[in-house]
Short mmCIF file of C-alpha atoms in Angstrom, two decimals:
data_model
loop_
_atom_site.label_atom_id
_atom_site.label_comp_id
_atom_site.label_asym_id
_atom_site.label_seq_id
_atom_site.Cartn_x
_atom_site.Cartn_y
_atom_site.Cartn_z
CA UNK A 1 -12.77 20.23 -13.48
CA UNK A 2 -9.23 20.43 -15.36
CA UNK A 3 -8.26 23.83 -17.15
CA UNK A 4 -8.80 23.13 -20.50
CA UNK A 5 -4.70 23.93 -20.64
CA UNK A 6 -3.74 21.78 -17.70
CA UNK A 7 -1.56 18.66 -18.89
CA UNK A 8 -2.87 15.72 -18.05
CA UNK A 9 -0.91 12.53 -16.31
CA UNK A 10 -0.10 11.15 -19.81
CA UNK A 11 1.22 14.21 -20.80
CA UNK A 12 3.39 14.82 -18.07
CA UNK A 13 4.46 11.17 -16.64
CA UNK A 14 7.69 9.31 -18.33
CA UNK A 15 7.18 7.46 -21.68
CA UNK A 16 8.00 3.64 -22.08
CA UNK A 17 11.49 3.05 -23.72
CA UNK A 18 9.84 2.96 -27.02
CA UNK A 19 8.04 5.87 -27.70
CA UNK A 20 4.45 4.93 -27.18
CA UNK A 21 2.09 5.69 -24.58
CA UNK A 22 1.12 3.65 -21.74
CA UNK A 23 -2.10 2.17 -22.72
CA UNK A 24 -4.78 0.06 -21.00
CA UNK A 25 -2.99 -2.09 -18.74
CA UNK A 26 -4.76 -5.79 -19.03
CA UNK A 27 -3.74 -7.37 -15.67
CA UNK A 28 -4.31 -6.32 -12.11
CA UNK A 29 -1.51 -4.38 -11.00
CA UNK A 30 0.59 -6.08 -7.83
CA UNK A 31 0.61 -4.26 -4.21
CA UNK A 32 2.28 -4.84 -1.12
CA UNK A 33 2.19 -3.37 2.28
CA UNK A 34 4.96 -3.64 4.64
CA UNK A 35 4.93 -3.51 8.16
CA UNK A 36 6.98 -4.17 10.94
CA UNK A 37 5.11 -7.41 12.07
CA UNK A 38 2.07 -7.53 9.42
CA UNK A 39 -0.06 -8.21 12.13
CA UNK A 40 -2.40 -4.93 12.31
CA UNK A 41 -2.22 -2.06 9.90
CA UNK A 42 -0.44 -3.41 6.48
CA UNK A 43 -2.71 -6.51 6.90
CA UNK A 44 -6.07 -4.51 6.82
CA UNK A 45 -4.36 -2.39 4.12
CA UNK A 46 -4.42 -5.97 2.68
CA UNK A 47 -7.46 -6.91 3.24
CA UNK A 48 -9.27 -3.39 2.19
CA UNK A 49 -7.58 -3.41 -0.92
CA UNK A 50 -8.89 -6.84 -1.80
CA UNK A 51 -12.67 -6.26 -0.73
CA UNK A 52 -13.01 -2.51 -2.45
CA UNK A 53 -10.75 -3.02 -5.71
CA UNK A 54 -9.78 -6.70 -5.88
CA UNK A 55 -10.94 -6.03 -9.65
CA UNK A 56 -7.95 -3.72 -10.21
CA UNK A 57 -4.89 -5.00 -7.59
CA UNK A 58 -3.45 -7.96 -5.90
CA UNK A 59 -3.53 -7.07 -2.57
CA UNK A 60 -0.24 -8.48 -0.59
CA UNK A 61 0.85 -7.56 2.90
CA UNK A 62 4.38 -8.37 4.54
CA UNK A 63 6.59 -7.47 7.57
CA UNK A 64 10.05 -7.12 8.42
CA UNK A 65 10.14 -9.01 11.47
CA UNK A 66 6.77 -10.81 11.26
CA UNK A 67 4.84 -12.03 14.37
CA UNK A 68 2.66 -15.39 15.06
CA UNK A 69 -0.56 -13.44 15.53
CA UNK A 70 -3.06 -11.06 14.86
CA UNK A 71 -3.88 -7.76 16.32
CA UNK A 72 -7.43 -8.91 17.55
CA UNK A 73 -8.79 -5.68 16.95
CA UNK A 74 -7.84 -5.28 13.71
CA UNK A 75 -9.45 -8.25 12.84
CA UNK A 76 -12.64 -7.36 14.74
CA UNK A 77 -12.68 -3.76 13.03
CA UNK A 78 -12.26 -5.96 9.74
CA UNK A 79 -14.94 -8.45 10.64
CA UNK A 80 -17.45 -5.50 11.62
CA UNK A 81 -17.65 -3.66 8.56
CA UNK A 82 -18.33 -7.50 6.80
CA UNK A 83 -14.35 -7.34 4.99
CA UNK A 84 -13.07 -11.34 5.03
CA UNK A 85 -10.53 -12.05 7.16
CA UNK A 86 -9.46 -15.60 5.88
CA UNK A 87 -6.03 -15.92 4.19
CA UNK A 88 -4.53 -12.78 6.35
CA UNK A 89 -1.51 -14.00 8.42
CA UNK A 90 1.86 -12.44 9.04
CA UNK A 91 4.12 -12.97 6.25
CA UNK A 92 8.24 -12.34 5.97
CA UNK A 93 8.62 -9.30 3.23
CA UNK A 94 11.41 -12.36 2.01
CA UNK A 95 8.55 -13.73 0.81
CA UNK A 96 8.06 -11.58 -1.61
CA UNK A 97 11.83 -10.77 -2.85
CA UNK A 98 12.11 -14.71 -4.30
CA UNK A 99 12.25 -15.09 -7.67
CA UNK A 100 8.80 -17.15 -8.02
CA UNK A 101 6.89 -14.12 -5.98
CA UNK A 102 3.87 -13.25 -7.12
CA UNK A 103 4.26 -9.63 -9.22
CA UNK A 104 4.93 -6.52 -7.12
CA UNK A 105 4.37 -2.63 -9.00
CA UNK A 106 3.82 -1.05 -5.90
CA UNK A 107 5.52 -1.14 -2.37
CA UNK A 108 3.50 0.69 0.52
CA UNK A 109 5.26 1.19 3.62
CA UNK A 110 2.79 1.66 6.92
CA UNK A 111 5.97 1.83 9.51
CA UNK A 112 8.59 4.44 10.07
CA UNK A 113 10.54 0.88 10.71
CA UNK A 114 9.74 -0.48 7.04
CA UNK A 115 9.86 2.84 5.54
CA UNK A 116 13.66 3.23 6.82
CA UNK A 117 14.40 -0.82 6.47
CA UNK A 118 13.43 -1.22 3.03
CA UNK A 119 15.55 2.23 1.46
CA UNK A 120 16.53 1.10 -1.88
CA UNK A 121 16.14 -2.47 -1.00
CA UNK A 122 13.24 -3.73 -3.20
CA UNK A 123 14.09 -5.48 -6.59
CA UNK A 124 12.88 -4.59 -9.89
CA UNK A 125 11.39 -0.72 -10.19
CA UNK A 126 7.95 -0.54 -7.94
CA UNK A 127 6.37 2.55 -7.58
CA UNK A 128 7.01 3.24 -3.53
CA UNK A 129 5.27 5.23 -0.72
CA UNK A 130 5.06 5.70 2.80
CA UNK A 131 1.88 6.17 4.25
CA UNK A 132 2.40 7.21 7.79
CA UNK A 133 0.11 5.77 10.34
CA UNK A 134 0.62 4.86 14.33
CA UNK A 135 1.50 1.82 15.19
CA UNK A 136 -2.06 -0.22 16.35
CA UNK A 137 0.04 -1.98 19.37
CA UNK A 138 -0.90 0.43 22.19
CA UNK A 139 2.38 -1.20 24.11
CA UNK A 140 4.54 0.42 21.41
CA UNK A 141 2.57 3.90 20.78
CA UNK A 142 2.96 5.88 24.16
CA UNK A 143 0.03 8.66 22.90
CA UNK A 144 -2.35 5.39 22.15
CA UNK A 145 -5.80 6.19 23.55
CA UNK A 146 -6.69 3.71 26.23
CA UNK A 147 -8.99 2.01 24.07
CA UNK A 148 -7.16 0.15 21.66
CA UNK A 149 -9.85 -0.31 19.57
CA UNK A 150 -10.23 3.89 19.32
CA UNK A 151 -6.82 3.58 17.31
CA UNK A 152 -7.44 0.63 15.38
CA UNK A 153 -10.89 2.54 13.86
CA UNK A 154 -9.16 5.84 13.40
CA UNK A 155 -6.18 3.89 11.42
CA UNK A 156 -8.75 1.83 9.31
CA UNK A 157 -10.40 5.22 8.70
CA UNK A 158 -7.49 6.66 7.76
CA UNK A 159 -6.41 3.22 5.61
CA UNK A 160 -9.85 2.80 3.51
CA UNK A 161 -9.40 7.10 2.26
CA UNK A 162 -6.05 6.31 1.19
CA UNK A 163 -7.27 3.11 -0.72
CA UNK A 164 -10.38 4.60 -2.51
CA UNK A 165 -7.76 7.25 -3.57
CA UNK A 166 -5.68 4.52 -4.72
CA UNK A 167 -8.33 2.43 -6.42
CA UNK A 168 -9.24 6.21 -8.05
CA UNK A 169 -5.57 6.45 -10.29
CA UNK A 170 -5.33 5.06 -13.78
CA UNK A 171 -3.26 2.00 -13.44
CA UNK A 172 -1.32 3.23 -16.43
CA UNK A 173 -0.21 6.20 -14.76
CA UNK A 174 0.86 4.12 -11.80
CA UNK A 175 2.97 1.64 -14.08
CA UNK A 176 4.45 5.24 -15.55
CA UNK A 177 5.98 6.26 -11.83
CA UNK A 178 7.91 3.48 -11.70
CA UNK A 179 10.21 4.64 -14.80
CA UNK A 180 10.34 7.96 -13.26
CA UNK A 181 13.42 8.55 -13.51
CA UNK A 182 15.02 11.96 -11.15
CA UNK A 183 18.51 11.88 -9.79
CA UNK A 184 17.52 13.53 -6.22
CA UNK A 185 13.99 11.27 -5.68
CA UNK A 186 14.64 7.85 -4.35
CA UNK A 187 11.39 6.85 -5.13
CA UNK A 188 7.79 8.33 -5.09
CA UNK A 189 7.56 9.03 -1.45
CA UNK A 190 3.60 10.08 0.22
CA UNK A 191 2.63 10.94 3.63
#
């Protein structure tokens, strides 16, 4: 329970340019997860978004350099828990950046790679963050457990806390981040 003098994230988030308060926002606010191929963890981040708050956010996923497949298991850990799978395919973060893309007000990074990549490279003013999380591509995480599909449950673990966190947060405070406006903060950053 809040102090009864705590502020609370109206009080202490920026104002819109004219004075009033950010009020009920009437449209599903626009998310997309980068990766470095969009094959494994910014496409479950995808798809978990869509099946627990497809109500509030359009769920998007992207990668720098994206690949022609799927991590398998990511799928499978997907499939178990009875979260669709059709529609998620590697996608080129350009995809995104064009004029006619769909709405974007909030950029999560899952790689070091697109965390780096994408520094002050997104258009417009998106609420960012970088949630850290190992790469699901036991050939490119040395510390991987030998069974691949170990890491690939403890990152969709990890992924479906951060979302119901996510799905938690007035959208009207989210919208407010994005004006934030703080000379030595390049952006809302999270680990």
């Amino acid at each position: 329970m809040t102090p009864p003098d705590s502020p609370t994230p109206d009080m202490i988030l920026p104002q819109p340019p004219n004075g009033t308060r950010y009020g009920m926002v009437n449209r599903r606010l626009g998310v997309l997860f980068v990766g470095r191929v969009n094959a494994g963890r910014s496409m479950m981040a995808e798809a978990l978004l869509r099946h627990h708050a497809g109500h509030q956010f359009d769920a998007h996923s992207a990668g720098l350099t994206p690949v022609d497949r799927q991590n398998p298991y990511a799928l499978a850990r997907l499939r178990a828990e009875g979260i669709a799978t059709s529609g998620l395919a590697p996608k080129p973060l350009e995809r995104f950046m064009a004029a006619d893309a769909p709405p974007v007000d909030i950029v999560i990074t899952v790689s070091e790679l697109a965390a780096t990549g994408m520094a002050g490279a997104w258009p417009g003013q998106p609420v960012t963050a970088h949630w850290a999380l190992p790469d699901p591509d036991p050939a490119l995480y040395p510390d991987a457990p030998d069974d691949p599909e170990v890491l690939v449950d403890a990152i969709f673990q990890d992924l479906r806390r951060r979302i119901d966190v996510l799905s938690l947060l007035p959208a009207h405070c989210l919208l407010a981040l994005s004006h934030w406006e703080d000379e030595d903060d390049d952006g809302l950053r999270t680990a």
